[in-house]
């Protein structure tokens, strides 16, 4: 039996609930991009898919709640041995992220997998 590859990104129930709330407010055509540290630290940012253009510099890590999750290729090279778990906690979301204004924000937790 072949080993099942580990998921590169997963989400907690709290994050999945927040994703569903955002879908109701903004529509289902969303995407996540893991911020690389500028402006909003290293927060996962949620956008309407039409508001963020991905390109060859972005790596699709997987999907959470039916929403694609991307990371910049350079950042991916540093994080490729980690599993990311996206959580939702009380707080203020990133300035441009759709979680802003909900009273909750997305948070990336990481676990190194060697």
PDB file of N, CA and C in Angstrom:
ATOM      1  N   UNK A   1       0.844  -1.171   0.000  1.00  0.00           N
ATOM      2  CA  UNK A   1       0.000   0.000   0.000  1.00  0.00           C
ATOM      3  C   UNK A   1       0.893   1.239   0.000  1.00  0.00           C
ATOM      4  N   UNK A   2       0.593   2.169  -0.876  1.00  0.00           N
ATOM      5  CA  UNK A   2       1.390   3.395  -0.993  1.00  0.00           C
ATOM      6  C   UNK A   2       1.078   4.334   0.167  1.00  0.00           C
ATOM      7  N   UNK A   3       2.102   5.061   0.589  1.00  0.00           N
ATOM      8  CA  UNK A   3       1.899   6.065   1.628  1.00  0.00           C
ATOM      9  C   UNK A   3       1.061   7.208   1.072  1.00  0.00           C
ATOM     10  N   UNK A   4       0.138   7.685   1.872  1.00  0.00           N
ATOM     11  CA  UNK A   4      -0.653   8.847   1.491  1.00  0.00           C
ATOM     12  C   UNK A   4       0.159  10.091   1.810  1.00  0.00           C
ATOM     13  N   UNK A   5       0.345  10.974   0.830  1.00  0.00           N
ATOM     14  CA  UNK A   5       1.126  12.182   1.124  1.00  0.00           C
ATOM     15  C   UNK A   5       0.422  13.030   2.180  1.00  0.00           C
ATOM     16  N   UNK A   6       1.229  13.639   3.037  1.00  0.00           N
ATOM     17  CA  UNK A   6       0.658  14.501   4.066  1.00  0.00           C
ATOM     18  C   UNK A   6       0.114  15.765   3.410  1.00  0.00           C
ATOM     19  N   UNK A   7      -0.988  16.278   3.931  1.00  0.00           N
ATOM     20  CA  UNK A   7      -1.481  17.546   3.394  1.00  0.00           C
ATOM     21  C   UNK A   7      -0.525  18.666   3.782  1.00  0.00           C
ATOM     22  N   UNK A   8      -0.337  19.610   2.894  1.00  0.00           N
ATOM     23  CA  UNK A   8       0.552  20.734   3.179  1.00  0.00           C
ATOM     24  C   UNK A   8      -0.171  21.836   3.943  1.00  0.00           C
ATOM     25  N   UNK A   9      -1.496  21.861   3.839  1.00  0.00           N
ATOM     26  CA  UNK A   9      -2.272  22.870   4.565  1.00  0.00           C
ATOM     27  C   UNK A   9      -3.590  22.239   5.011  1.00  0.00           C
ATOM     28  N   UNK A  10      -3.942  22.479   6.266  1.00  0.00           N
ATOM     29  CA  UNK A  10      -5.207  22.018   6.827  1.00  0.00           C
ATOM     30  C   UNK A  10      -5.844  23.199   7.560  1.00  0.00           C
ATOM     31  N   UNK A  11      -7.059  23.002   8.025  1.00  0.00           N
ATOM     32  CA  UNK A  11      -7.758  24.080   8.737  1.00  0.00           C
ATOM     33  C   UNK A  11      -8.480  23.520   9.953  1.00  0.00           C
ATOM     34  N   UNK A  12      -8.536  24.318  10.989  1.00  0.00           N
ATOM     35  CA  UNK A  12      -9.285  23.958  12.191  1.00  0.00           C
ATOM     36  C   UNK A  12     -10.776  24.194  11.940  1.00  0.00           C
ATOM     37  N   UNK A  13     -11.636  23.603  12.766  1.00  0.00           N
ATOM     38  CA  UNK A  13     -13.067  23.902  12.636  1.00  0.00           C
ATOM     39  C   UNK A  13     -13.375  25.400  12.747  1.00  0.00           C
ATOM     40  N   UNK A  14     -12.664  26.110  13.607  1.00  0.00           N
ATOM     41  CA  UNK A  14     -12.893  27.562  13.736  1.00  0.00           C
ATOM     42  C   UNK A  14     -12.572  28.285  12.432  1.00  0.00           C
ATOM     43  N   UNK A  15     -11.493  27.893  11.770  1.00  0.00           N
ATOM     44  CA  UNK A  15     -11.134  28.511  10.486  1.00  0.00           C
ATOM     45  C   UNK A  15     -12.170  28.172   9.420  1.00  0.00           C
ATOM     46  N   UNK A  16     -12.619  26.921   9.398  1.00  0.00           N
ATOM     47  CA  UNK A  16     -13.633  26.531   8.410  1.00  0.00           C
ATOM     48  C   UNK A  16     -14.932  27.304   8.626  1.00  0.00           C
ATOM     49  N   UNK A  17     -15.309  27.542   9.878  1.00  0.00           N
ATOM     50  CA  UNK A  17     -16.506  28.350  10.163  1.00  0.00           C
ATOM     51  C   UNK A  17     -16.338  29.779   9.651  1.00  0.00           C
ATOM     52  N   UNK A  18     -15.163  30.365   9.860  1.00  0.00           N
ATOM     53  CA  UNK A  18     -14.919  31.731   9.394  1.00  0.00           C
ATOM     54  C   UNK A  18     -14.907  31.788   7.867  1.00  0.00           C
ATOM     55  N   UNK A  19     -14.356  30.776   7.229  1.00  0.00           N
ATOM     56  CA  UNK A  19     -14.380  30.726   5.758  1.00  0.00           C
ATOM     57  C   UNK A  19     -15.827  30.727   5.268  1.00  0.00           C
ATOM     58  N   UNK A  20     -16.681  29.931   5.892  1.00  0.00           N
ATOM     59  CA  UNK A  20     -18.085  29.884   5.473  1.00  0.00           C
ATOM     60  C   UNK A  20     -18.769  31.234   5.682  1.00  0.00           C
ATOM     61  N   UNK A  21     -18.464  31.904   6.775  1.00  0.00           N
ATOM     62  CA  UNK A  21     -19.023  33.236   7.024  1.00  0.00           C
ATOM     63  C   UNK A  21     -18.579  34.216   5.935  1.00  0.00           C
ATOM     64  N   UNK A  22     -17.319  34.148   5.560  1.00  0.00           N
ATOM     65  CA  UNK A  22     -16.798  35.040   4.518  1.00  0.00           C
ATOM     66  C   UNK A  22     -17.443  34.721   3.173  1.00  0.00           C
ATOM     67  N   UNK A  23     -17.674  33.443   2.884  1.00  0.00           N
ATOM     68  CA  UNK A  23     -18.351  33.064   1.638  1.00  0.00           C
ATOM     69  C   UNK A  23     -19.749  33.671   1.573  1.00  0.00           C
ATOM     70  N   UNK A  24     -20.458  33.679   2.696  1.00  0.00           N
ATOM     71  CA  UNK A  24     -21.803  34.268   2.728  1.00  0.00           C
ATOM     72  C   UNK A  24     -21.730  35.764   2.443  1.00  0.00           C
ATOM     73  N   UNK A  25     -20.755  36.431   3.011  1.00  0.00           N
ATOM     74  CA  UNK A  25     -20.623  37.888   2.842  1.00  0.00           C
ATOM     75  C   UNK A  25     -20.073  38.292   1.482  1.00  0.00           C
ATOM     76  N   UNK A  26     -19.124  37.508   0.954  1.00  0.00           N
ATOM     77  CA  UNK A  26     -18.364  37.949  -0.219  1.00  0.00           C
ATOM     78  C   UNK A  26     -18.451  37.013  -1.419  1.00  0.00           C
ATOM     79  N   UNK A  27     -19.169  35.917  -1.306  1.00  0.00           N
ATOM     80  CA  UNK A  27     -19.242  34.949  -2.391  1.00  0.00           C
ATOM     81  C   UNK A  27     -18.222  33.838  -2.198  1.00  0.00           C
ATOM     82  N   UNK A  28     -18.425  32.766  -2.939  1.00  0.00           N
ATOM     83  CA  UNK A  28     -17.616  31.555  -2.751  1.00  0.00           C
ATOM     84  C   UNK A  28     -16.305  31.569  -3.517  1.00  0.00           C
ATOM     85  N   UNK A  29     -16.126  32.515  -4.433  1.00  0.00           N
ATOM     86  CA  UNK A  29     -14.919  32.529  -5.264  1.00  0.00           C
ATOM     87  C   UNK A  29     -13.810  33.285  -4.532  1.00  0.00           C
ATOM     88  N   UNK A  30     -13.122  32.564  -3.645  1.00  0.00           N
ATOM     89  CA  UNK A  30     -12.098  33.145  -2.782  1.00  0.00           C
ATOM     90  C   UNK A  30     -10.761  32.464  -3.017  1.00  0.00           C
ATOM     91  N   UNK A  31      -9.709  33.054  -2.467  1.00  0.00           N
ATOM     92  CA  UNK A  31      -8.415  32.381  -2.395  1.00  0.00           C
ATOM     93  C   UNK A  31      -7.671  32.894  -1.180  1.00  0.00           C
ATOM     94  N   UNK A  32      -6.759  32.057  -0.701  1.00  0.00           N
ATOM     95  CA  UNK A  32      -5.846  32.437   0.375  1.00  0.00           C
ATOM     96  C   UNK A  32      -4.456  32.597  -0.199  1.00  0.00           C
ATOM     97  N   UNK A  33      -3.707  33.545   0.355  1.00  0.00           N
ATOM     98  CA  UNK A  33      -2.284  33.671   0.055  1.00  0.00           C
ATOM     99  C   UNK A  33      -1.568  33.901   1.377  1.00  0.00           C
ATOM    100  N   UNK A  34      -0.568  33.079   1.637  1.00  0.00           N
ATOM    101  CA  UNK A  34       0.214  33.221   2.864  1.00  0.00           C
ATOM    102  C   UNK A  34       1.122  34.426   2.721  1.00  0.00           C
ATOM    103  N   UNK A  35       0.876  35.439   3.537  1.00  0.00           N
ATOM    104  CA  UNK A  35       1.682  36.653   3.494  1.00  0.00           C
ATOM    105  C   UNK A  35       3.115  36.338   3.881  1.00  0.00           C
ATOM    106  N   UNK A  36       4.042  37.011   3.237  1.00  0.00           N
ATOM    107  CA  UNK A  36       5.458  36.759   3.477  1.00  0.00           C
ATOM    108  C   UNK A  36       6.103  37.669   4.492  1.00  0.00           C
ATOM    109  N   UNK A  37       5.340  38.484   5.186  1.00  0.00           N
ATOM    110  CA  UNK A  37       5.931  39.294   6.238  1.00  0.00           C
ATOM    111  C   UNK A  37       5.790  40.785   6.037  1.00  0.00           C
ATOM    112  N   UNK A  38       5.505  41.256   4.851  1.00  0.00           N
ATOM    113  CA  UNK A  38       5.317  42.679   4.605  1.00  0.00           C
ATOM    114  C   UNK A  38       3.898  43.072   5.009  1.00  0.00           C
ATOM    115  N   UNK A  39       3.764  44.201   5.596  1.00  0.00           N
ATOM    116  CA  UNK A  39       2.465  44.809   5.937  1.00  0.00           C
ATOM    117  C   UNK A  39       1.713  44.078   7.040  1.00  0.00           C
ATOM    118  N   UNK A  40       1.349  42.846   6.838  1.00  0.00           N
ATOM    119  CA  UNK A  40       0.523  42.123   7.800  1.00  0.00           C
ATOM    120  C   UNK A  40       1.244  40.930   8.407  1.00  0.00           C
ATOM    121  N   UNK A  41       2.544  41.039   8.597  1.00  0.00           N
ATOM    122  CA  UNK A  41       3.296  39.942   9.197  1.00  0.00           C
ATOM    123  C   UNK A  41       3.278  38.712   8.314  1.00  0.00           C
ATOM    124  N   UNK A  42       3.075  37.572   8.906  1.00  0.00           N
ATOM    125  CA  UNK A  42       3.015  36.346   8.110  1.00  0.00           C
ATOM    126  C   UNK A  42       1.631  35.723   8.237  1.00  0.00           C
ATOM    127  N   UNK A  43       0.619  36.555   8.150  1.00  0.00           N
ATOM    128  CA  UNK A  43      -0.762  36.094   8.283  1.00  0.00           C
ATOM    129  C   UNK A  43      -1.266  35.509   6.974  1.00  0.00           C
ATOM    130  N   UNK A  44      -2.129  34.497   7.049  1.00  0.00           N
ATOM    131  CA  UNK A  44      -2.797  34.039   5.830  1.00  0.00           C
ATOM    132  C   UNK A  44      -3.852  35.080   5.451  1.00  0.00           C
ATOM    133  N   UNK A  45      -3.834  35.492   4.215  1.00  0.00           N
ATOM    134  CA  UNK A  45      -4.731  36.538   3.742  1.00  0.00           C
ATOM    135  C   UNK A  45      -5.801  35.915   2.853  1.00  0.00           C
ATOM    136  N   UNK A  46      -7.053  36.294   3.066  1.00  0.00           N
ATOM    137  CA  UNK A  46      -8.175  35.794   2.279  1.00  0.00           C
ATOM    138  C   UNK A  46      -8.676  36.918   1.374  1.00  0.00           C
ATOM    139  N   UNK A  47      -8.788  36.607   0.084  1.00  0.00           N
ATOM    140  CA  UNK A  47      -9.195  37.600  -0.909  1.00  0.00           C
ATOM    141  C   UNK A  47     -10.311  37.046  -1.786  1.00  0.00           C
ATOM    142  N   UNK A  48     -11.086  37.930  -2.387  1.00  0.00           N
ATOM    143  CA  UNK A  48     -11.917  37.522  -3.515  1.00  0.00           C
ATOM    144  C   UNK A  48     -10.947  37.120  -4.619  1.00  0.00           C
ATOM    145  N   UNK A  49     -11.213  36.015  -5.294  1.00  0.00           N
ATOM    146  CA  UNK A  49     -10.282  35.521  -6.312  1.00  0.00           C
ATOM    147  C   UNK A  49     -10.017  36.574  -7.384  1.00  0.00           C
ATOM    148  N   UNK A  50     -10.991  37.414  -7.671  1.00  0.00           N
ATOM    149  CA  UNK A  50     -10.812  38.447  -8.696  1.00  0.00           C
ATOM    150  C   UNK A  50      -9.916  39.594  -8.225  1.00  0.00           C
ATOM    151  N   UNK A  51      -9.631  39.664  -6.927  1.00  0.00           N
ATOM    152  CA  UNK A  51      -8.818  40.753  -6.378  1.00  0.00           C
ATOM    153  C   UNK A  51      -7.348  40.398  -6.214  1.00  0.00           C
ATOM    154  N   UNK A  52      -6.969  39.161  -6.509  1.00  0.00           N
ATOM    155  CA  UNK A  52      -5.575  38.746  -6.330  1.00  0.00           C
ATOM    156  C   UNK A  52      -5.170  37.891  -7.521  1.00  0.00           C
ATOM    157  N   UNK A  53      -4.139  38.305  -8.199  1.00  0.00           N
ATOM    158  CA  UNK A  53      -3.671  37.574  -9.379  1.00  0.00           C
ATOM    159  C   UNK A  53      -2.506  36.682  -8.977  1.00  0.00           C
ATOM    160  N   UNK A  54      -2.683  35.376  -9.133  1.00  0.00           N
ATOM    161  CA  UNK A  54      -1.580  34.448  -8.885  1.00  0.00           C
ATOM    162  C   UNK A  54      -0.822  34.251 -10.190  1.00  0.00           C
ATOM    163  N   UNK A  55       0.422  33.817 -10.062  1.00  0.00           N
ATOM    164  CA  UNK A  55       1.250  33.599 -11.243  1.00  0.00           C
ATOM    165  C   UNK A  55       2.238  32.485 -10.998  1.00  0.00           C
ATOM    166  N   UNK A  56       3.241  32.377 -11.872  1.00  0.00           N
ATOM    167  CA  UNK A  56       4.212  31.288 -11.752  1.00  0.00           C
ATOM    168  C   UNK A  56       5.052  31.368 -10.480  1.00  0.00           C
ATOM    169  N   UNK A  57       5.056  32.518  -9.817  1.00  0.00           N
ATOM    170  CA  UNK A  57       5.806  32.671  -8.569  1.00  0.00           C
ATOM    171  C   UNK A  57       5.042  32.112  -7.372  1.00  0.00           C
ATOM    172  N   UNK A  58       3.802  31.676  -7.567  1.00  0.00           N
ATOM    173  CA  UNK A  58       2.965  31.174  -6.480  1.00  0.00           C
ATOM    174  C   UNK A  58       2.803  29.661  -6.569  1.00  0.00           C
ATOM    175  N   UNK A  59       2.828  29.004  -5.408  1.00  0.00           N
ATOM    176  CA  UNK A  59       2.668  27.557  -5.310  1.00  0.00           C
ATOM    177  C   UNK A  59       1.316  27.273  -4.662  1.00  0.00           C
ATOM    178  N   UNK A  60       0.525  26.422  -5.299  1.00  0.00           N
ATOM    179  CA  UNK A  60      -0.740  25.992  -4.715  1.00  0.00           C
ATOM    180  C   UNK A  60      -0.436  24.922  -3.670  1.00  0.00           C
ATOM    181  N   UNK A  61      -0.714  25.236  -2.407  1.00  0.00           N
ATOM    182  CA  UNK A  61      -0.416  24.323  -1.299  1.00  0.00           C
ATOM    183  C   UNK A  61      -1.530  23.305  -1.080  1.00  0.00           C
ATOM    184  N   UNK A  62      -2.724  23.639  -1.507  1.00  0.00           N
ATOM    185  CA  UNK A  62      -3.888  22.784  -1.294  1.00  0.00           C
ATOM    186  C   UNK A  62      -5.122  23.648  -1.168  1.00  0.00           C
ATOM    187  N   UNK A  63      -6.162  23.080  -0.587  1.00  0.00           N
ATOM    188  CA  UNK A  63      -7.410  23.811  -0.373  1.00  0.00           C
ATOM    189  C   UNK A  63      -7.859  23.643   1.067  1.00  0.00           C
ATOM    190  N   UNK A  64      -8.476  24.678   1.591  1.00  0.00           N
ATOM    191  CA  UNK A  64      -9.130  24.598   2.900  1.00  0.00           C
ATOM    192  C   UNK A  64     -10.543  25.145   2.737  1.00  0.00           C
ATOM    193  N   UNK A  65     -11.510  24.374   3.152  1.00  0.00           N
ATOM    194  CA  UNK A  65     -12.899  24.804   3.004  1.00  0.00           C
ATOM    195  C   UNK A  65     -13.285  25.045   1.560  1.00  0.00           C
ATOM    196  N   UNK A  66     -12.649  24.318   0.638  1.00  0.00           N
ATOM    197  CA  UNK A  66     -12.928  24.499  -0.784  1.00  0.00           C
ATOM    198  C   UNK A  66     -12.280  25.723  -1.397  1.00  0.00           C
ATOM    199  N   UNK A  67     -11.375  26.366  -0.669  1.00  0.00           N
ATOM    200  CA  UNK A  67     -10.715  27.592  -1.124  1.00  0.00           C
ATOM    201  C   UNK A  67      -9.231  27.301  -1.354  1.00  0.00           C
ATOM    202  N   UNK A  68      -8.694  27.616  -2.543  1.00  0.00           N
ATOM    203  CA  UNK A  68      -7.268  27.364  -2.789  1.00  0.00           C
ATOM    204  C   UNK A  68      -6.378  28.210  -1.888  1.00  0.00           C
ATOM    205  N   UNK A  69      -5.240  27.627  -1.502  1.00  0.00           N
ATOM    206  CA  UNK A  69      -4.296  28.277  -0.594  1.00  0.00           C
ATOM    207  C   UNK A  69      -2.936  28.322  -1.279  1.00  0.00           C
ATOM    208  N   UNK A  70      -2.412  29.536  -1.497  1.00  0.00           N
ATOM    209  CA  UNK A  70      -1.156  29.749  -2.218  1.00  0.00           C
ATOM    210  C   UNK A  70      -0.082  30.325  -1.306  1.00  0.00           C
ATOM    211  N   UNK A  71       1.151  30.144  -1.749  1.00  0.00           N
ATOM    212  CA  UNK A  71       2.312  30.725  -1.080  1.00  0.00           C
ATOM    213  C   UNK A  71       3.326  31.085  -2.159  1.00  0.00           C
ATOM    214  N   UNK A  72       4.040  32.179  -1.956  1.00  0.00           N
ATOM    215  CA  UNK A  72       5.102  32.571  -2.879  1.00  0.00           C
ATOM    216  C   UNK A  72       6.162  31.474  -2.945  1.00  0.00           C
ATOM    217  N   UNK A  73       6.670  31.201  -4.135  1.00  0.00           N
ATOM    218  CA  UNK A  73       7.627  30.110  -4.349  1.00  0.00           C
ATOM    219  C   UNK A  73       8.872  30.242  -3.465  1.00  0.00           C
ATOM    220  N   UNK A  74       9.416  31.443  -3.314  1.00  0.00           N
ATOM    221  CA  UNK A  74      10.601  31.620  -2.462  1.00  0.00           C
ATOM    222  C   UNK A  74      10.290  31.252  -1.013  1.00  0.00           C
ATOM    223  N   UNK A  75       9.134  31.668  -0.537  1.00  0.00           N
ATOM    224  CA  UNK A  75       8.728  31.325   0.822  1.00  0.00           C
ATOM    225  C   UNK A  75       8.474  29.823   0.936  1.00  0.00           C
ATOM    226  N   UNK A  76       7.870  29.244  -0.088  1.00  0.00           N
ATOM    227  CA  UNK A  76       7.617  27.803  -0.099  1.00  0.00           C
ATOM    228  C   UNK A  76       8.922  27.018   0.054  1.00  0.00           C
ATOM    229  N   UNK A  77       9.982  27.474  -0.595  1.00  0.00           N
ATOM    230  CA  UNK A  77      11.265  26.769  -0.492  1.00  0.00           C
ATOM    231  C   UNK A  77      11.761  26.723   0.948  1.00  0.00           C
ATOM    232  N   UNK A  78      11.435  27.723   1.732  1.00  0.00           N
ATOM    233  CA  UNK A  78      11.824  27.730   3.150  1.00  0.00           C
ATOM    234  C   UNK A  78      10.847  26.939   4.019  1.00  0.00           C
ATOM    235  N   UNK A  79       9.602  26.814   3.592  1.00  0.00           N
ATOM    236  CA  UNK A  79       8.559  26.191   4.409  1.00  0.00           C
ATOM    237  C   UNK A  79       8.110  24.828   3.888  1.00  0.00           C
ATOM    238  N   UNK A  80       8.745  24.301   2.855  1.00  0.00           N
ATOM    239  CA  UNK A  80       8.225  23.091   2.210  1.00  0.00           C
ATOM    240  C   UNK A  80       8.250  21.852   3.100  1.00  0.00           C
ATOM    241  N   UNK A  81       8.973  21.886   4.195  1.00  0.00           N
ATOM    242  CA  UNK A  81       9.008  20.748   5.115  1.00  0.00           C
ATOM    243  C   UNK A  81       8.078  20.959   6.307  1.00  0.00           C
ATOM    244  N   UNK A  82       7.091  21.824   6.130  1.00  0.00           N
ATOM    245  CA  UNK A  82       6.132  22.081   7.205  1.00  0.00           C
ATOM    246  C   UNK A  82       4.722  21.744   6.753  1.00  0.00           C
ATOM    247  N   UNK A  83       3.901  21.429   7.714  1.00  0.00           N
ATOM    248  CA  UNK A  83       2.461  21.347   7.494  1.00  0.00           C
ATOM    249  C   UNK A  83       1.868  22.589   8.142  1.00  0.00           C
ATOM    250  N   UNK A  84       1.072  23.310   7.383  1.00  0.00           N
ATOM    251  CA  UNK A  84       0.428  24.521   7.895  1.00  0.00           C
ATOM    252  C   UNK A  84      -0.981  24.181   8.359  1.00  0.00           C
ATOM    253  N   UNK A  85      -1.339  24.660   9.521  1.00  0.00           N
ATOM    254  CA  UNK A  85      -2.708  24.548  10.014  1.00  0.00           C
ATOM    255  C   UNK A  85      -3.236  25.965  10.165  1.00  0.00           C
ATOM    256  N   UNK A  86      -4.293  26.253   9.430  1.00  0.00           N
ATOM    257  CA  UNK A  86      -4.894  27.579   9.487  1.00  0.00           C
ATOM    258  C   UNK A  86      -5.980  27.555  10.557  1.00  0.00           C
ATOM    259  N   UNK A  87      -5.879  28.494  11.474  1.00  0.00           N
ATOM    260  CA  UNK A  87      -6.811  28.599  12.589  1.00  0.00           C
ATOM    261  C   UNK A  87      -7.493  29.963  12.504  1.00  0.00           C
ATOM    262  N   UNK A  88      -8.535  30.156  13.282  1.00  0.00           N
ATOM    263  CA  UNK A  88      -9.189  31.461  13.415  1.00  0.00           C
ATOM    264  C   UNK A  88      -9.259  31.776  14.901  1.00  0.00           C
ATOM    265  N   UNK A  89      -8.769  32.955  15.253  1.00  0.00           N
ATOM    266  CA  UNK A  89      -8.748  33.385  16.649  1.00  0.00           C
ATOM    267  C   UNK A  89      -9.379  34.772  16.745  1.00  0.00           C
ATOM    268  N   UNK A  90      -9.691  35.197  17.958  1.00  0.00           N
ATOM    269  CA  UNK A  90     -10.220  36.552  18.153  1.00  0.00           C
ATOM    270  C   UNK A  90      -9.129  37.563  17.819  1.00  0.00           C
ATOM    271  N   UNK A  91      -9.506  38.619  17.121  1.00  0.00           N
ATOM    272  CA  UNK A  91      -8.551  39.656  16.772  1.00  0.00           C
ATOM    273  C   UNK A  91      -8.973  40.375  15.512  1.00  0.00           C
ATOM    274  N   UNK A  92      -8.099  41.230  15.037  1.00  0.00           N
ATOM    275  CA  UNK A  92      -8.346  42.037  13.841  1.00  0.00           C
ATOM    276  C   UNK A  92      -7.591  41.420  12.681  1.00  0.00           C
ATOM    277  N   UNK A  93      -8.285  41.158  11.586  1.00  0.00           N
ATOM    278  CA  UNK A  93      -7.666  40.570  10.405  1.00  0.00           C
ATOM    279  C   UNK A  93      -6.749  41.544   9.698  1.00  0.00           C
ATOM    280  N   UNK A  94      -6.005  41.029   8.736  1.00  0.00           N
ATOM    281  CA  UNK A  94      -5.105  41.853   7.947  1.00  0.00           C
ATOM    282  C   UNK A  94      -5.845  42.961   7.221  1.00  0.00           C
ATOM    283  N   UNK A  95      -5.147  44.034   6.954  1.00  0.00           N
ATOM    284  CA  UNK A  95      -5.759  45.228   6.373  1.00  0.00           C
ATOM    285  C   UNK A  95      -6.560  44.922   5.108  1.00  0.00           C
ATOM    286  N   UNK A  96      -6.050  44.054   4.250  1.00  0.00           N
ATOM    287  CA  UNK A  96      -6.712  43.779   2.978  1.00  0.00           C
ATOM    288  C   UNK A  96      -7.430  42.436   2.957  1.00  0.00           C
ATOM    289  N   UNK A  97      -7.314  41.671   4.023  1.00  0.00           N
ATOM    290  CA  UNK A  97      -7.906  40.339   4.081  1.00  0.00           C
ATOM    291  C   UNK A  97      -9.386  40.423   4.438  1.00  0.00           C
ATOM    292  N   UNK A  98     -10.179  39.522   3.865  1.00  0.00           N
ATOM    293  CA  UNK A  98     -11.626  39.550   4.079  1.00  0.00           C
ATOM    294  C   UNK A  98     -12.048  39.148   5.489  1.00  0.00           C
ATOM    295  N   UNK A  99     -11.120  38.674   6.312  1.00  0.00           N
ATOM    296  CA  UNK A  99     -11.476  38.409   7.711  1.00  0.00           C
ATOM    297  C   UNK A  99     -11.504  39.697   8.531  1.00  0.00           C
ATOM    298  N   UNK A 100     -10.965  40.774   7.995  1.00  0.00           N
ATOM    299  CA  UNK A 100     -10.973  42.064   8.689  1.00  0.00           C
ATOM    300  C   UNK A 100     -12.421  42.501   8.918  1.00  0.00           C
ATOM    301  N   UNK A 101     -12.718  42.923  10.135  1.00  0.00           N
ATOM    302  CA  UNK A 101     -14.060  43.389  10.457  1.00  0.00           C
ATOM    303  C   UNK A 101     -14.976  42.322  11.028  1.00  0.00           C
ATOM    304  N   UNK A 102     -14.494  41.086  11.131  1.00  0.00           N
ATOM    305  CA  UNK A 102     -15.324  40.003  11.665  1.00  0.00           C
ATOM    306  C   UNK A 102     -15.128  39.804  13.165  1.00  0.00           C
ATOM    307  N   UNK A 103     -14.088  40.433  13.729  1.00  0.00           N
ATOM    308  CA  UNK A 103     -13.755  40.193  15.129  1.00  0.00           C
ATOM    309  C   UNK A 103     -12.868  38.980  15.318  1.00  0.00           C
ATOM    310  N   UNK A 104     -12.560  38.317  14.202  1.00  0.00           N
ATOM    311  CA  UNK A 104     -11.663  37.157  14.211  1.00  0.00           C
ATOM    312  C   UNK A 104     -10.647  37.334  13.100  1.00  0.00           C
ATOM    313  N   UNK A 105      -9.574  36.592  13.211  1.00  0.00           N
ATOM    314  CA  UNK A 105      -8.563  36.650  12.155  1.00  0.00           C
ATOM    315  C   UNK A 105      -7.988  35.260  11.955  1.00  0.00           C
ATOM    316  N   UNK A 106      -7.483  35.044  10.748  1.00  0.00           N
ATOM    317  CA  UNK A 106      -6.817  33.780  10.450  1.00  0.00           C
ATOM    318  C   UNK A 106      -5.401  33.815  11.013  1.00  0.00           C
ATOM    319  N   UNK A 107      -4.927  32.659  11.425  1.00  0.00           N
ATOM    320  CA  UNK A 107      -3.594  32.507  11.994  1.00  0.00           C
ATOM    321  C   UNK A 107      -2.986  31.229  11.445  1.00  0.00           C
ATOM    322  N   UNK A 108      -1.721  31.298  11.035  1.00  0.00           N
ATOM    323  CA  UNK A 108      -1.013  30.112  10.554  1.00  0.00           C
ATOM    324  C   UNK A 108      -0.212  29.499  11.689  1.00  0.00           C
ATOM    325  N   UNK A 109      -0.443  28.218  11.901  1.00  0.00           N
ATOM    326  CA  UNK A 109       0.377  27.437  12.828  1.00  0.00           C
ATOM    327  C   UNK A 109       1.150  26.450  11.963  1.00  0.00           C
ATOM    328  N   UNK A 110       2.409  26.209  12.297  1.00  0.00           N
ATOM    329  CA  UNK A 110       3.213  25.320  11.452  1.00  0.00           C
ATOM    330  C   UNK A 110       3.872  24.232  12.277  1.00  0.00           C
ATOM    331  N   UNK A 111       4.046  23.097  11.622  1.00  0.00           N
ATOM    332  CA  UNK A 111       4.709  21.947  12.226  1.00  0.00           C
ATOM    333  C   UNK A 111       5.737  21.438  11.228  1.00  0.00           C
ATOM    334  N   UNK A 112       6.979  21.324  11.660  1.00  0.00           N
ATOM    335  CA  UNK A 112       8.040  20.828  10.788  1.00  0.00           C
ATOM    336  C   UNK A 112       7.881  19.323  10.642  1.00  0.00           C
ATOM    337  N   UNK A 113       7.925  18.850   9.397  1.00  0.00           N
ATOM    338  CA  UNK A 113       7.804  17.424   9.098  1.00  0.00           C
ATOM    339  C   UNK A 113       9.039  16.991   8.329  1.00  0.00           C
ATOM    340  N   UNK A 114       9.862  16.192   8.942  1.00  0.00           N
ATOM    341  CA  UNK A 114      11.088  15.721   8.283  1.00  0.00           C
ATOM    342  C   UNK A 114      10.977  14.283   7.879  1.00  0.00           C
TER     343      UNK A 114
END
